[in-house]
Every structure is written in C-alpha cells, then in structure tokens.
Amino acid sequence: MTALTTKANIKAPDEFYAELLAVHEGLSKSESDALNARLILLLANHIGNRAVLSQALRAAALKD
Amino acid sequence: MSKIFEVPLYPYQRSADQDAATPVRHKVVVVGAGPVGLALAIDLAMQDVPVVVVDENDKVSWGSRAICFAKRPLEILDRLGCGDPMVDKGVIWNLGKVYFDERQVFGFNLLPEQGHKRPAFINLQQYYFEQYLVDRVRALQAEGKPIELRGGNKVLDVSQDGTGAELTIGTPDGPYRIAADWVVACDGAASPVRTLLGLDFTGRVFEDNFLIADVVMEAKFPTERWFWFDPPFNRGQSALLHKQPDNVWRIDFQLGWDIDRAEELKPENIDRRLKAMLGEEISYELEWSSIYTFQCRRMDRFHQGRVIFAGDAAHQVSPFGARGANSGLQDTDNLAWKLKLIIEGKSPVTLLDSYDAERIHGADENILNSSRSTDFITPKSEISRIFRDAVLDLSERYEATRPMVNSGRLSVPCTYDGSPLNGPDCMTLPARTRPGSPMVDAPVPGGWLLDLLGSRFHLITINEQAPDAFPVEGLDVKCLSLFTADDADGHLAQRYLGDAKSAVYLVRPDQHVAARWDHYDETAVKAALLTAIGR
Ligand SMILES: Cc1cc2nc3c(=O)[nH]c(=O)nc-3n(C[C@H](O)[C@H](O)[C@H](O)COP(=O)(O)OP(=O)(O)OC[C@H]3O[C@@H](n4cnc5c(N)ncnc54)[C@H](O)[C@@H]3O)c2cc1C
C-alpha cells in the first residue's frame, strides 16, 4: 500500500516555497482562499489514491 | 378545462363496511393512495393478497411534485404491469448543463449503459404517475383481483394488539371502524398514523425554501437538465430548469430562509423571476406553483407491531436526487412479497425485521446522498462555499473536478449488503450482482431478463443444468436456464459471469439476488432459500 510521503520530497524547496507565495501576491484574502482551495483540489485529484488523501487530511489536521 | 389533478378520480362511495355491526376485518389496509400506497396495493392484489386502500382525498397529487423517475422504479412498475404508459408518456433525457454565475461551466451526458430495457431516467409529472397507477388498479379490479380503493376515507384513529389493528375512518357520512391483520401506513411525510402511534421521526431540518413553478410554454430549450449555481437572476442561490411531458417545464428557485411566502407566491413576483431567468419575451401559463422546505429524517424502525410504514411516512429526503418516490417504490417492492409469505404462514413474522434492516439501509443511503447534494448546493459555512466555488471554477477548465459537482446524485437502488436474508456468495462472479443487489437487466432471447423475473423466487442457471421447477416447503421456485451461446453482445456474461464459466443465481420476488454459486448444488440452494424467507 502506498503511504503518504512525509519525508522531504521536493527538490529545491526554497524555490517551490517562493513560487507558492508568488501566486498569492497581490491577491485579497478571499482570492487567496479561493486559490488555495483550487490548489488543494487539483493536487488531491493528482494523487487520487483515497488512502493517501485520508492520511494527508489527518496529517494536515495535526491528528496523527 | 380542468387540470387532471383537479378531477376526482376515486370519489367517495359508501362501503358496506360502514353498515356492519362490528368492524369488518381485512387482510391488509393501506393508508394513503400516493405513489407508494398504490404501488404496494397493486403488488399485493396481483399476488391475490386482498387489500383495501383508504385515502382522505380522491384525486391524484395536487400539482406535480416528483418529476424524475429512475430506472429501478420503472423496472418495478414493469413487474406491476404499468411501466409502459409511464415510459411512453415520459420524457427521456441524458444531457445536462451546469452554470455558475454567468458562465456555462460544463455539459454532461449520463451515457446510459447499453443492454437495458429501461432508460436511466424519465421525467413525468407525479399526477400522471399516480393516474396510471389508478388505471392499473381499475384493470386489476376488472380482472377480479382483490383490491379496493376508497376515496374520502380519512384515518382518524388507530389502535393495535398483537394480532391486528383497528382504524377509525372519517367519511362524509360520518366515521366507521375497520380491522386489519396488517396496516401499512403510506400516508406521506406528515403521516397521521405515525403521529397517532406517537412514533419519532427525527433528522435534520434544512433552513431553506424553494419555489417551484411548473409552467406550460412553447420553448425551444432542449430536453436537458440545466442547473445554475449563484446565477445573476437569483444571486447567492441556485435554480433548476427541467422538461416534463406536454411542454411543462419545472423551474425551481432556491429562495433562502428568511422569506415572505405569500409575497413570493404572488403571480407577479413569480413572473418577475421567470422573466429575469428566461428573458422578457417568454410567454407561458403557470400550471402550478408551490414553496417547499425539506428535511432529511427517518423513523427508528419501519414497523411497530402490526403497523408498517413505507415511503415518505417512513423516511423523507431532500428533492435533490429524486429519491423520494423512487425509494418509496423500492420499499413496496421489498415489503409486498414478505407480507404475502407471512400472511400465508410460510414465513415467521420476524421476516419483517429484514424489511426494516434492508430499507433502513436504503433510507440511510438516500439521506446521506441527498444531504451531500444539499451541502454542495447550499454551503453551510464560509469554507464550504470556498471549496464549492473552487470546484465549479476548476470544472470550467478541467475535467478533474467535474465529478465533484453535486446538483443531485440521481437515484440508484441500494444493494442490501449484510442483509440477514443473503445466502452464500461466489467470489469469482462480478461484484455488481453480489447477494443483496438488484438484478441487472440484460437482453435475453426474445426479450429482457427482468421481464422474466419477479413476484416469486427464481433460480437462474447460466451454462449449467438444474431442474425445471424446484418445490421447497410450499414455495414454488421457477427455474430459468440461460446460455452465453445466446448472448451475442456479452451483456449477460459481463454482468453475471465475469471470469467464471457458469453460474447459478437464486433471485427473490423483488428481483434482488439472494445467493449465487458457480455450479448447481441442490442442498445449498435449499438452505439459501430458507434463509431468504427468514426461516
Ligand atoms: C418539490 C418536490 C419534488 C420532488 N421530486 C421528486 C422526484 O423528482 N423524484 C422522486 O422520486 N420524488 C420526488 N419528490 C418526492 C415525492 O413527491 C414523494 O416522495 C412521494 O410523493 C411520496 O409518496 P408517498 O406515497 O409516500 O406519500 P404522498 O405522495 O404524500 O401520499 C400520501 C397519501 O396519504 C394520504 N393521507 C394522508 N393522511 C391521511 C389520512 N389521515 N387518512 C387517509 N389518507 C391520508 C394523502 O391524501 C396522500 O394521498 C419530490 C417532492 C417534492 C416536494
């Protein structure tokens, strides 16, 4: 069974982080909230695996 | 010209029961001649179980209410001998469009699976639906079947002991009493019988109002289901447009919670809404309008001693997903054969516990699905609105999130997984026809599989030998032998064999699978049959 990767997995993390902030630049709070929601939905669809998604939801809720 | 729902269809007539010195006793009394009560009575009468239906009214449903009927109820109606008029009159549709704000987000095609007699859905006004059921009652009466329909008969009181129930019924000539071995309350969401017995009906209230306008118009809109989230003509709310026969269009506006009902129902206000939605130039005739609110709730148990509940009386869902009448018909499908076996002394009264188990499972599934639709259509918090809007915005560009768009998950029958009536399964056979599932239709030589089944137990063999008939303790099981050599399109093999070479299915009178094997074994079939009838 695939498990949620909680080890570092992104090359050049500083660049990714900067890019993540950059797409939010100049957005109002509600535009940012909307963007975040779209991002979560796209990434969730990419992952697809329900078990991994459930693990991620629990991990994000700091429940594990 | 009067509308069909204004004409008395089964006007009050004095019954001999009203002159009897002591209450006349009947086998089964059904309270309520809505879609559910009528379907149950037809089912029982066709199987020679005497039934009396009482209704305080004498007409079909006032205005349309339900318009969307799914494949499974149509299959049940076929078994009851009245599927054809419904489907002939109904509008078949497969296409839909979803709008968000001012844009069309996407269109969809339900792409119904091939190899079924009936379409995935038809749209038909509830008043036609009920009228065709009453026509069927009349045809059965002409054949001499034991069915009676008493209009203008209002249940005022009910009492019961361990062997039966007694009803007090109000009529234009004053009240009278009748007794029954069994009473089935199909008296709708406000069920007076439920209230008279003091039984709970708990669940969730949705704080929302919807305005329905059924309008007659010559419109060029295609036969599609159009659904709007947050449109300019109904800001912050939703709207629906759907076609019914006779150029009647169902228009449904979400209104929100704090509204003035009387004000909203004024024709000039409805007119203003319709013109904002469809354009100033439209001309139409308003057939029926109504404001409804809804709840998702059910009873804790669906029977209490000798009184059984079915349809809206037992469970209520939001209209999103067309599950009310559809699931009510599945209740009667489940109940009729069980009641017959109990009345004939072939099954213990405890067989009714399986009606509770199976139909509560169905009701919970429907409530879950319709609550989820409602939460998508009417987000209950800021964050749920953010996600809902995100799903819609993405769906305009990407296919990825379209399956999450939920404007009503249309009714599909449930599988009675874990039912006490289920017998053995065979793991090599396809999952969709496992024990508890409704049989999936398929073409067979000369017609359709489902037309050959139902109202009794059947043993189906595929590429396997079995006896022609199979008598077990007073039950007459009919055998049906099928071969994949006759299955040109492979639907039968795909639905019933999978990778196996042969299969044997024991099928209940409601066309649900009781048990299955990959070969015939008389002892195993007999044991499964006894399990399926609750012995
Ligand atoms: C706006 C709207 C849209 C809907 N759309 C759909 C849809 O598309 N598809 C779908 O499947 N469902 C739909 N439904 C739900 C559907 O209309 C109901 O689920 C269905 O009518 C329930 O049938 P019933 O026979 O259980 O109850 P009802 O139709 O309510 O019938 C109850 C009967 O009992 C009688 N009665 C009541 N009290 C007494 C008494 N004391 N004595 C004697 N008789 C009595 C009444 O006169 C009535 O005839 C919709 C509902 C609404 C409101």
XYZ file of C-alpha atoms and ligand atoms in Angstrom:
652
model
C 0.000 0.000 0.000
C 1.232 3.477 -0.814
C 1.605 5.670 2.198
C 1.651 9.440 2.417
C 5.169 10.710 1.925
C 6.104 12.713 4.988
C 9.801 12.712 4.201
C 11.150 15.685 2.242
C 10.358 15.067 -1.415
C 10.665 18.400 -3.241
C 13.928 19.359 -4.886
C 14.916 22.984 -4.357
C 12.365 23.592 -1.613
C 13.140 27.299 -1.304
C 12.168 27.845 -4.902
C 8.902 25.972 -4.525
C 8.051 27.957 -1.410
C 8.791 31.220 -3.172
C 6.621 30.172 -6.101
C 3.789 29.275 -3.757
C 3.910 32.731 -2.197
C 4.315 34.381 -5.562
C 0.996 33.146 -6.942
C -0.721 34.740 -3.948
C 0.972 38.099 -4.409
C -1.435 40.991 -4.789
C -4.467 38.814 -4.035
C -7.077 39.748 -1.465
C -7.725 37.336 1.383
C -10.758 35.870 -0.370
C -8.924 35.495 -3.684
C -6.116 33.715 -1.851
C -8.562 31.427 -0.078
C -10.085 30.564 -3.422
C -6.712 29.870 -4.976
C -5.726 27.629 -2.082
C -8.939 25.673 -2.438
C -8.354 25.193 -6.163
C -4.794 24.115 -5.482
C -5.880 21.538 -2.908
C -8.478 20.124 -5.290
C -6.031 19.863 -8.184
C -3.355 18.216 -6.089
C -5.857 15.866 -4.488
C -7.042 14.788 -7.908
C -3.454 14.242 -8.993
C -2.820 11.986 -6.009
C -6.097 10.196 -6.495
C -5.317 7.428 -4.014
C -8.060 7.658 -1.359
C -5.985 6.134 1.417
C -3.181 8.624 0.860
C -5.657 11.501 0.746
C -7.207 10.424 4.037
C -3.764 10.212 5.619
C -2.942 13.680 4.312
C -6.188 15.097 5.699
C -5.445 13.638 9.122
C -1.829 14.780 8.993
C -2.859 18.313 7.988
C -5.326 18.404 10.863
C -2.353 17.506 13.106
C -4.305 14.443 14.214
C -1.630 11.780 13.664
C -60.565 22.853 -18.921
C -59.842 21.414 -15.509
C -56.411 20.093 -14.807
C -56.032 16.392 -14.238
C -55.232 16.953 -10.601
C -58.494 18.825 -10.068
C -60.756 15.977 -11.157
C -61.895 13.419 -8.552
C -60.524 10.072 -9.663
C -61.853 7.826 -6.925
C -64.726 9.779 -5.343
C -66.199 8.697 -2.031
C -68.697 5.875 -2.205
C -70.418 4.327 0.758
C -68.990 0.916 1.606
C -70.892 -1.999 3.146
C -68.283 -1.891 5.944
C -69.916 1.314 7.143
C -73.157 -0.532 7.906
C -71.583 -3.525 9.651
C -72.428 -4.036 13.321
C -68.837 -4.931 14.221
C -65.738 -3.733 12.368
C -65.158 -5.819 9.234
C -61.719 -7.404 9.251
C -59.410 -7.187 6.221
C -56.079 -8.815 5.496
C -54.265 -5.615 4.622
C -55.365 -1.993 4.811
C -53.112 0.543 3.127
C -53.451 4.125 4.336
C -52.710 6.593 1.550
C -53.152 6.373 -2.222
C -49.999 8.258 -3.178
C -47.413 6.594 -5.416
C -46.278 4.317 -2.606
C -49.647 3.145 -1.280
C -50.950 2.484 -4.794
C -47.848 0.542 -5.845
C -47.992 -1.615 -2.730
C -51.678 -2.352 -3.174
C -51.173 -3.303 -6.825
C -48.311 -5.619 -5.892
C -50.354 -7.372 -3.192
C -53.509 -7.673 -5.283
C -51.617 -9.097 -8.247
C -50.495 -11.840 -5.896
C -54.024 -12.396 -4.619
C -53.492 -10.823 -1.208
C -56.722 -8.888 -0.526
C -56.101 -5.196 0.080
C -58.153 -2.087 0.838
C -56.645 1.353 0.217
C -58.108 4.345 2.045
C -57.288 7.963 1.264
C -58.776 11.122 2.688
C -58.537 12.652 -0.775
C -59.958 11.441 -4.080
C -57.546 12.935 -6.599
C -54.016 12.486 -7.842
C -51.185 14.562 -6.377
C -52.052 18.283 -6.310
C -49.571 19.742 -8.754
C -46.680 17.649 -9.886
C -44.156 17.327 -7.029
C -41.997 14.387 -8.210
C -40.960 14.592 -11.836
C -37.927 12.381 -12.167
C -38.267 8.610 -12.080
C -35.252 6.348 -12.235
C -34.652 3.041 -13.951
C -35.168 0.808 -10.937
C -38.684 2.087 -10.148
C -39.528 1.721 -13.840
C -38.444 -1.907 -13.630
C -40.609 -2.353 -10.552
C -43.523 -0.807 -12.452
C -42.913 -3.243 -15.285
C -43.330 -6.061 -12.814
C -46.558 -4.412 -11.631
C -47.805 -4.218 -15.222
C -47.745 -0.442 -15.614
C -44.268 0.516 -16.824
C -45.302 1.075 -20.444
C -47.725 4.000 -20.042
C -45.184 5.781 -17.825
C -42.301 5.374 -20.231
C -44.459 6.092 -23.297
C -45.616 9.373 -21.797
C -42.371 10.308 -20.055
C -39.562 12.434 -21.382
C -36.253 10.607 -21.654
C -33.198 12.728 -21.015
C -29.457 12.173 -20.766
C -27.920 15.601 -21.179
C -27.356 18.248 -18.573
C -25.639 21.585 -18.221
C -24.149 23.264 -15.176
C -23.916 27.043 -14.916
C -22.001 29.085 -12.359
C -22.503 32.826 -12.104
C -22.890 33.962 -15.728
C -20.997 31.110 -17.367
C -21.740 27.627 -18.528
C -19.216 25.518 -16.629
C -19.729 22.247 -18.454
C -22.237 19.943 -20.036
C -22.616 16.234 -19.358
C -24.118 13.148 -20.844
C -25.322 10.478 -18.429
C -24.270 7.959 -21.108
C -26.627 5.228 -20.057
C -25.166 1.750 -20.153
C -26.344 -0.318 -23.117
C -28.302 -3.528 -22.779
C -31.167 -2.374 -20.533
C -34.853 -2.303 -21.395
C -35.453 0.916 -19.463
C -33.700 4.298 -19.669
C -31.713 5.690 -16.746
C -34.463 8.243 -16.050
C -37.712 9.620 -17.308
C -39.385 12.858 -16.397
C -43.084 12.515 -15.757
C -45.457 14.571 -13.656
C -46.390 12.841 -10.417
C -50.075 13.288 -11.272
C -49.642 11.162 -14.406
C -47.668 8.639 -12.424
C -50.495 8.313 -9.931
C -53.147 8.317 -12.616
C -51.517 5.360 -14.389
C -51.361 3.524 -11.077
C -55.073 4.145 -10.528
C -55.704 2.902 -14.097
C -53.841 -0.258 -13.153
C -55.971 -0.649 -10.013
C -59.077 -0.424 -12.220
C -57.702 -3.021 -14.631
C -56.962 -5.404 -11.764
C -60.477 -4.894 -10.410
C -61.836 -5.774 -13.829
C -59.814 -8.992 -13.681
C -61.411 -9.753 -10.332
C -58.306 -9.141 -8.238
C -58.970 -8.323 -4.561
C -58.258 -4.588 -4.476
C -60.453 -1.746 -3.281
C -59.768 1.989 -3.350
C -61.806 4.169 -1.003
C -61.640 7.914 -1.529
C -62.917 10.385 1.052
C -61.811 7.975 3.808
C -59.683 9.739 6.383
C -57.943 7.775 9.114
C -58.768 9.435 12.433
C -57.506 6.887 14.891
C -55.530 3.685 15.054
C -55.049 1.097 17.761
C -53.480 -2.335 17.723
C -52.903 -5.514 19.666
C -50.606 -8.446 18.904
C -52.810 -9.846 16.131
C -54.043 -6.843 14.209
C -55.024 -3.207 14.169
C -58.229 -1.227 14.139
C -58.778 2.027 12.289
C -61.376 4.714 12.804
C -62.159 6.297 9.470
C -63.949 9.574 8.872
C -66.192 9.908 5.800
C -68.781 12.386 4.506
C -71.359 10.009 6.082
C -69.601 10.046 9.443
C -66.990 7.747 10.970
C -66.784 3.936 10.895
C -64.270 1.354 12.010
C -62.455 -1.425 10.213
C -59.980 -4.009 11.414
C -56.963 -5.410 9.631
C -54.372 -8.120 10.144
C -51.857 -5.618 8.819
C -51.939 -1.866 8.291
C -49.407 -0.254 6.006
C -49.102 3.481 6.527
C -48.214 5.152 3.227
C -49.713 8.420 4.394
C -46.881 10.749 3.486
C -44.276 12.808 5.308
C -46.776 14.182 7.822
C -48.042 10.626 8.471
C -51.053 10.911 10.791
C -50.711 7.180 11.574
C -47.158 7.738 12.792
C -48.308 10.656 14.912
C -51.302 8.751 16.309
C -48.947 5.975 17.437
C -46.584 8.559 18.937
C -43.572 7.375 16.952
C -40.496 9.531 16.393
C -39.402 10.976 13.065
C -36.000 12.501 13.606
C -33.318 14.017 11.436
C -32.018 17.221 10.058
C -34.007 20.298 9.043
C -32.553 22.345 6.218
C -33.165 26.048 6.621
C -34.065 26.815 3.080
C -37.089 27.459 0.903
C -37.559 26.537 -2.720
C -40.100 27.982 -5.110
C -41.432 25.623 -7.735
C -43.107 26.964 -10.825
C -44.375 24.404 -13.308
C -45.072 26.405 -16.455
C -46.513 25.458 -19.798
C -44.588 27.098 -22.613
C -43.556 26.517 -26.181
C -39.843 26.841 -25.528
C -37.009 25.921 -27.785
C -34.838 24.733 -24.908
C -33.524 21.235 -25.473
C -34.538 18.275 -23.319
C -31.754 18.790 -20.826
C -31.388 19.381 -17.128
C -29.995 22.860 -16.519
C -28.710 23.753 -13.115
C -27.434 27.172 -12.018
C -25.205 27.904 -9.070
C -25.331 31.541 -7.990
C -26.801 32.909 -11.247
C -27.262 36.658 -11.865
C -31.049 36.194 -11.818
C -31.001 34.505 -8.400
C -27.894 35.762 -6.610
C -26.384 33.593 -3.914
C -28.902 30.851 -4.626
C -29.476 28.081 -7.154
C -32.002 27.367 -9.890
C -33.105 24.416 -11.997
C -34.867 24.007 -15.334
C -36.122 20.608 -16.468
C -38.603 19.397 -19.034
C -41.739 17.369 -18.413
C -44.262 15.994 -20.922
C -46.896 18.300 -22.516
C -44.448 21.243 -22.737
C -44.492 21.642 -18.986
C -41.230 22.949 -17.574
C -40.160 22.553 -13.980
C -38.466 25.669 -12.697
C -37.111 25.603 -9.209
C -35.673 28.682 -7.462
C -33.837 28.444 -4.203
C -35.074 31.315 -2.019
C -33.131 31.119 1.232
C -34.557 31.018 4.747
C -35.999 34.422 5.662
C -38.682 34.917 3.066
C -42.264 36.052 2.886
C -44.043 33.037 1.434
C -47.269 34.802 0.498
C -45.304 37.545 -1.236
C -43.113 35.084 -3.177
C -46.142 33.148 -4.391
C -47.856 36.177 -5.927
C -48.099 35.594 -9.686
C -46.466 38.962 -10.429
C -43.424 38.017 -8.353
C -43.131 34.611 -9.973
C -43.457 36.367 -13.328
C -40.622 38.733 -12.441
C -38.365 35.794 -11.536
C -39.239 33.825 -14.663
C -38.546 36.797 -16.941
C -35.222 37.508 -15.254
C -34.296 33.891 -15.859
C -35.707 33.163 -19.291
C -35.979 36.595 -20.891
C -38.634 39.317 -21.037
C -40.170 37.915 -24.214
C -41.255 34.497 -22.874
C -44.908 33.654 -22.761
C -46.141 30.882 -20.542
C -49.035 29.666 -18.454
C -48.408 28.914 -14.811
C -49.700 25.401 -14.155
C -48.770 25.045 -10.505
C -46.560 26.803 -8.032
C -45.568 25.992 -4.530
C -42.941 26.759 -1.934
C -41.370 23.839 -0.186
C -38.874 23.310 2.568
C -37.361 19.982 3.355
C -35.896 17.739 5.937
C -33.853 14.590 5.898
C -35.191 12.214 8.517
C -36.448 8.728 9.116
C -38.196 6.589 11.692
C -36.081 4.451 14.034
C -37.926 1.333 12.880
C -40.210 0.890 9.900
C -42.731 -1.317 11.641
C -44.352 -1.333 15.005
C -46.324 -4.475 15.740
C -48.979 -4.796 13.064
C -48.443 -1.345 11.568
C -45.809 -0.971 8.859
C -44.554 2.289 7.355
C -43.434 2.879 3.772
C -42.493 5.825 1.568
C -42.409 9.380 2.898
C -44.180 8.242 6.067
C -41.060 6.251 6.987
C -38.350 8.496 5.578
C -38.013 11.890 3.989
C -35.183 13.264 1.859
C -34.463 16.497 0.029
C -35.760 16.524 -3.543
C -32.207 16.816 -4.898
C -31.501 13.452 -6.389
C -35.096 12.402 -6.978
C -35.115 9.866 -4.217
C -38.500 10.280 -2.532
C -40.966 8.408 -4.685
C -38.174 6.336 -6.185
C -37.133 4.938 -2.827
C -40.748 4.591 -1.715
C -41.336 2.219 -4.609
C -38.341 0.209 -3.524
C -39.946 -0.058 -0.062
C -43.079 -1.589 -1.523
C -41.037 -3.876 -3.762
C -39.264 -5.131 -0.652
C -42.377 -5.383 1.504
C -45.064 -6.952 -0.697
C -43.588 -10.442 -1.040
C -42.590 -10.596 2.607
C -46.073 -9.654 3.737
C -47.560 -12.266 1.431
C -45.333 -15.027 2.835
C -46.185 -14.013 6.394
C -49.924 -13.863 5.661
C -49.755 -17.302 4.041
C -47.941 -18.653 7.099
C -44.858 -19.584 5.090
C -42.560 -17.175 6.875
C -42.424 -16.097 10.504
C -43.487 -12.580 11.410
C -39.808 -11.849 12.092
C -39.260 -11.718 8.318
C -40.455 -8.124 8.705
C -37.266 -7.338 10.618
C -35.470 -7.763 7.312
C -37.764 -5.120 5.779
C -36.521 -2.745 8.470
C -32.897 -3.760 8.036
C -32.886 -3.532 4.250
C -34.988 -0.432 3.781
C -33.367 1.487 6.649
C -30.084 0.769 4.903
C -31.654 2.196 1.728
C -33.085 5.217 3.544
C -29.737 5.997 5.178
C -28.009 5.831 1.813
C -30.587 8.185 0.319
C -30.395 10.589 3.226
C -26.600 10.616 3.025
C -26.622 11.301 -0.707
C -29.289 13.935 -0.623
C -27.686 15.692 2.383
C -24.400 15.844 0.499
C -26.099 17.354 -2.539
C -27.786 19.893 -0.332
C -24.494 20.806 1.324
C -22.953 21.390 -2.092
C -25.887 23.416 -3.406
C -26.235 25.416 -0.184
C -22.819 25.622 1.500
C -23.297 25.877 5.251
C -20.042 27.688 6.121
C -17.608 30.098 4.569
C -15.028 27.397 3.917
C -17.559 25.049 2.331
C -18.588 27.841 -0.021
C -14.931 28.465 -0.885
C -14.435 24.812 -1.811
C -17.752 24.621 -3.657
C -16.863 27.649 -5.772
C -13.361 26.271 -6.342
C -14.818 23.026 -7.677
C -17.066 24.980 -10.054
C -14.319 27.349 -11.226
C -11.933 24.495 -11.960
C -14.627 22.473 -13.687
C -14.938 25.110 -16.350
C -11.383 24.342 -17.476
C -10.584 20.860 -16.268
C -12.396 17.587 -16.216
C -10.696 16.730 -12.897
C -13.267 18.262 -10.555
C -16.432 17.753 -12.592
C -17.339 14.536 -10.781
C -17.435 16.544 -7.528
C -20.080 18.947 -8.844
C -23.156 17.815 -6.963
C -26.515 19.215 -8.015
C -28.218 15.961 -7.009
C -26.894 12.433 -7.359
C -29.685 10.755 -9.166
C -31.325 7.803 -7.542
C -29.807 4.357 -7.888
C -31.075 1.350 -5.949
C -29.058 0.168 -2.980
C -27.502 -3.237 -2.519
C -28.589 -4.979 0.662
C -25.067 -5.820 1.747
C -25.053 -7.662 5.052
C -28.788 -8.442 4.925
C -29.883 -11.342 7.131
C -31.601 -12.787 4.032
C -28.407 -13.048 1.993
C -27.011 -16.505 1.335
C -23.614 -17.543 0.062
C -21.643 -15.553 -2.473
C -19.158 -16.818 -5.002
C -16.165 -14.541 -5.231
C -15.276 -15.245 -8.849
C -18.609 -13.754 -10.027
C -18.949 -9.995 -10.727
C -19.305 -7.687 -7.709
C -22.285 -5.755 -9.088
C -24.565 -8.802 -8.906
C -23.476 -9.999 -5.445
C -26.141 -11.136 -2.955
C -28.350 -8.216 -1.941
C -28.026 -6.489 -5.337
C -30.948 -5.751 -7.593
C -30.690 -7.909 -10.696
C -29.151 -6.000 -13.567
C -31.214 -6.163 -16.732
C -29.765 -7.784 -19.849
C -31.069 -8.827 -23.242
C -32.117 -12.487 -23.408
C -33.572 -14.413 -26.346
C -36.953 -12.875 -27.141
C -36.793 -10.003 -24.671
C -35.339 -8.805 -21.406
C -34.107 -10.667 -18.386
C -36.059 -8.639 -15.836
C -39.332 -9.259 -17.650
C -38.853 -12.953 -16.886
C -38.275 -12.454 -13.174
C -40.041 -11.350 -10.060
C -43.143 -11.835 -7.913
C -41.780 -15.302 -6.993
C -38.431 -16.926 -6.384
C -36.414 -17.834 -9.452
C -33.374 -19.967 -9.894
C -31.308 -18.825 -12.857
C -28.694 -21.097 -14.272
C -26.162 -19.879 -16.794
C -24.387 -22.609 -18.754
C -25.445 -25.067 -16.036
C -28.091 -27.752 -15.560
C -30.857 -27.503 -12.953
C -34.376 -28.972 -12.621
C -37.300 -27.185 -14.329
C -39.092 -26.486 -11.101
C -37.901 -26.544 -7.588
C -40.526 -27.061 -4.881
C -39.415 -26.323 -1.329
C -41.922 -26.465 1.526
C -44.820 -24.872 -0.280
C -42.693 -22.406 -2.215
C -42.695 -22.780 -5.932
C -39.344 -21.776 -7.313
C -39.223 -21.361 -11.058
C -36.065 -22.221 -12.910
C -34.738 -20.257 -15.826
C -31.923 -21.592 -17.866
C -29.721 -19.228 -19.875
C -26.693 -19.751 -22.061
C -23.901 -17.450 -23.102
C -24.183 -19.003 -26.570
C -27.354 -16.827 -26.928
C -25.657 -13.738 -25.513
C -24.364 -12.042 -28.642
C -23.409 -8.717 -27.054
C -21.905 -10.330 -23.989
C -24.036 -8.307 -21.531
C -25.225 -11.374 -19.648
C -21.718 -12.788 -19.326
C -20.286 -9.466 -18.249
C -22.992 -8.856 -15.618
C -23.417 -12.393 -14.291
C -20.338 -14.494 -15.058
C -17.231 -12.351 -15.110
C -14.402 -14.844 -15.486
C -16.466 -17.833 -14.364
C -17.678 -20.430 -16.875
C -21.088 -20.990 -15.297
C -23.269 -19.553 -12.566
C -26.417 -20.199 -10.543
C -28.407 -17.287 -9.065
C -31.224 -17.542 -6.548
C -33.399 -14.451 -7.107
C -36.012 -13.073 -4.704
C -39.507 -11.979 -5.750
C -38.290 -8.347 -5.669
C -35.587 -9.210 -8.213
C -32.762 -8.929 -5.707
C -30.073 -11.612 -5.646
C -30.427 -13.900 -2.613
C -27.385 -16.127 -3.193
C -25.182 -17.376 -6.014
C -22.762 -20.124 -6.892
C -20.667 -21.137 -9.875
C -22.373 -24.552 -10.044
C -25.677 -26.137 -9.044
C -25.895 -27.728 -5.619
C -29.413 -28.669 -4.514
C -28.697 -28.727 -0.781
C -27.039 -25.323 -0.877
C -29.892 -23.786 -2.897
C -32.497 -25.146 -0.474
C -30.622 -23.777 2.510
C -30.274 -20.355 0.850
C -33.976 -20.315 0.045
C -34.881 -20.894 3.691
C -32.500 -18.114 4.715
C -34.089 -15.795 2.140
C -37.577 -16.318 3.566
C -36.410 -15.758 7.112
C -36.661 -19.357 8.341
C -40.874 19.632 -4.991
C -40.735 18.161 -4.909
C -40.083 17.474 -5.912
C -39.931 16.112 -5.841
N -39.283 15.464 -6.856
C -39.153 14.119 -6.804
C -38.585 13.421 -7.895
O -38.199 14.022 -8.911
N -38.479 12.063 -7.806
C -38.933 11.377 -6.698
O -38.809 10.140 -6.667
N -39.510 12.020 -5.668
C -39.633 13.372 -5.687
N -40.269 14.019 -4.673
C -40.790 13.255 -3.537
C -42.153 12.606 -3.828
O -43.100 13.559 -4.209
C -42.607 11.888 -2.575
O -41.544 11.111 -2.078
C -43.788 10.974 -2.845
O -44.946 11.673 -3.151
C -44.055 10.106 -1.617
O -45.121 9.264 -1.882
P -45.976 8.665 -0.712
O -46.982 7.805 -1.380
O -45.094 8.076 0.326
O -46.661 9.915 0.008
P -47.671 11.006 -0.584
O -47.499 11.182 -2.028
O -47.526 12.180 0.301
O -49.090 10.355 -0.368
C -49.679 10.246 0.910
C -51.162 9.996 0.746
O -51.733 9.746 2.041
C -52.971 10.383 2.119
N -53.271 10.641 3.545
C -52.617 11.450 4.387
N -53.191 11.422 5.591
C -54.243 10.571 5.519
C -55.227 10.122 6.446
N -55.277 10.558 7.713
N -56.132 9.230 6.026
C -56.130 8.775 4.757
N -55.213 9.169 3.835
C -54.292 10.064 4.217
C -52.799 11.665 1.314
O -54.052 12.161 0.860
C -51.927 11.190 0.160
O -52.678 10.764 -0.949
C -40.430 15.411 -4.727
C -41.109 16.097 -3.710
C -41.270 17.462 -3.784
C -41.992 18.191 -2.700
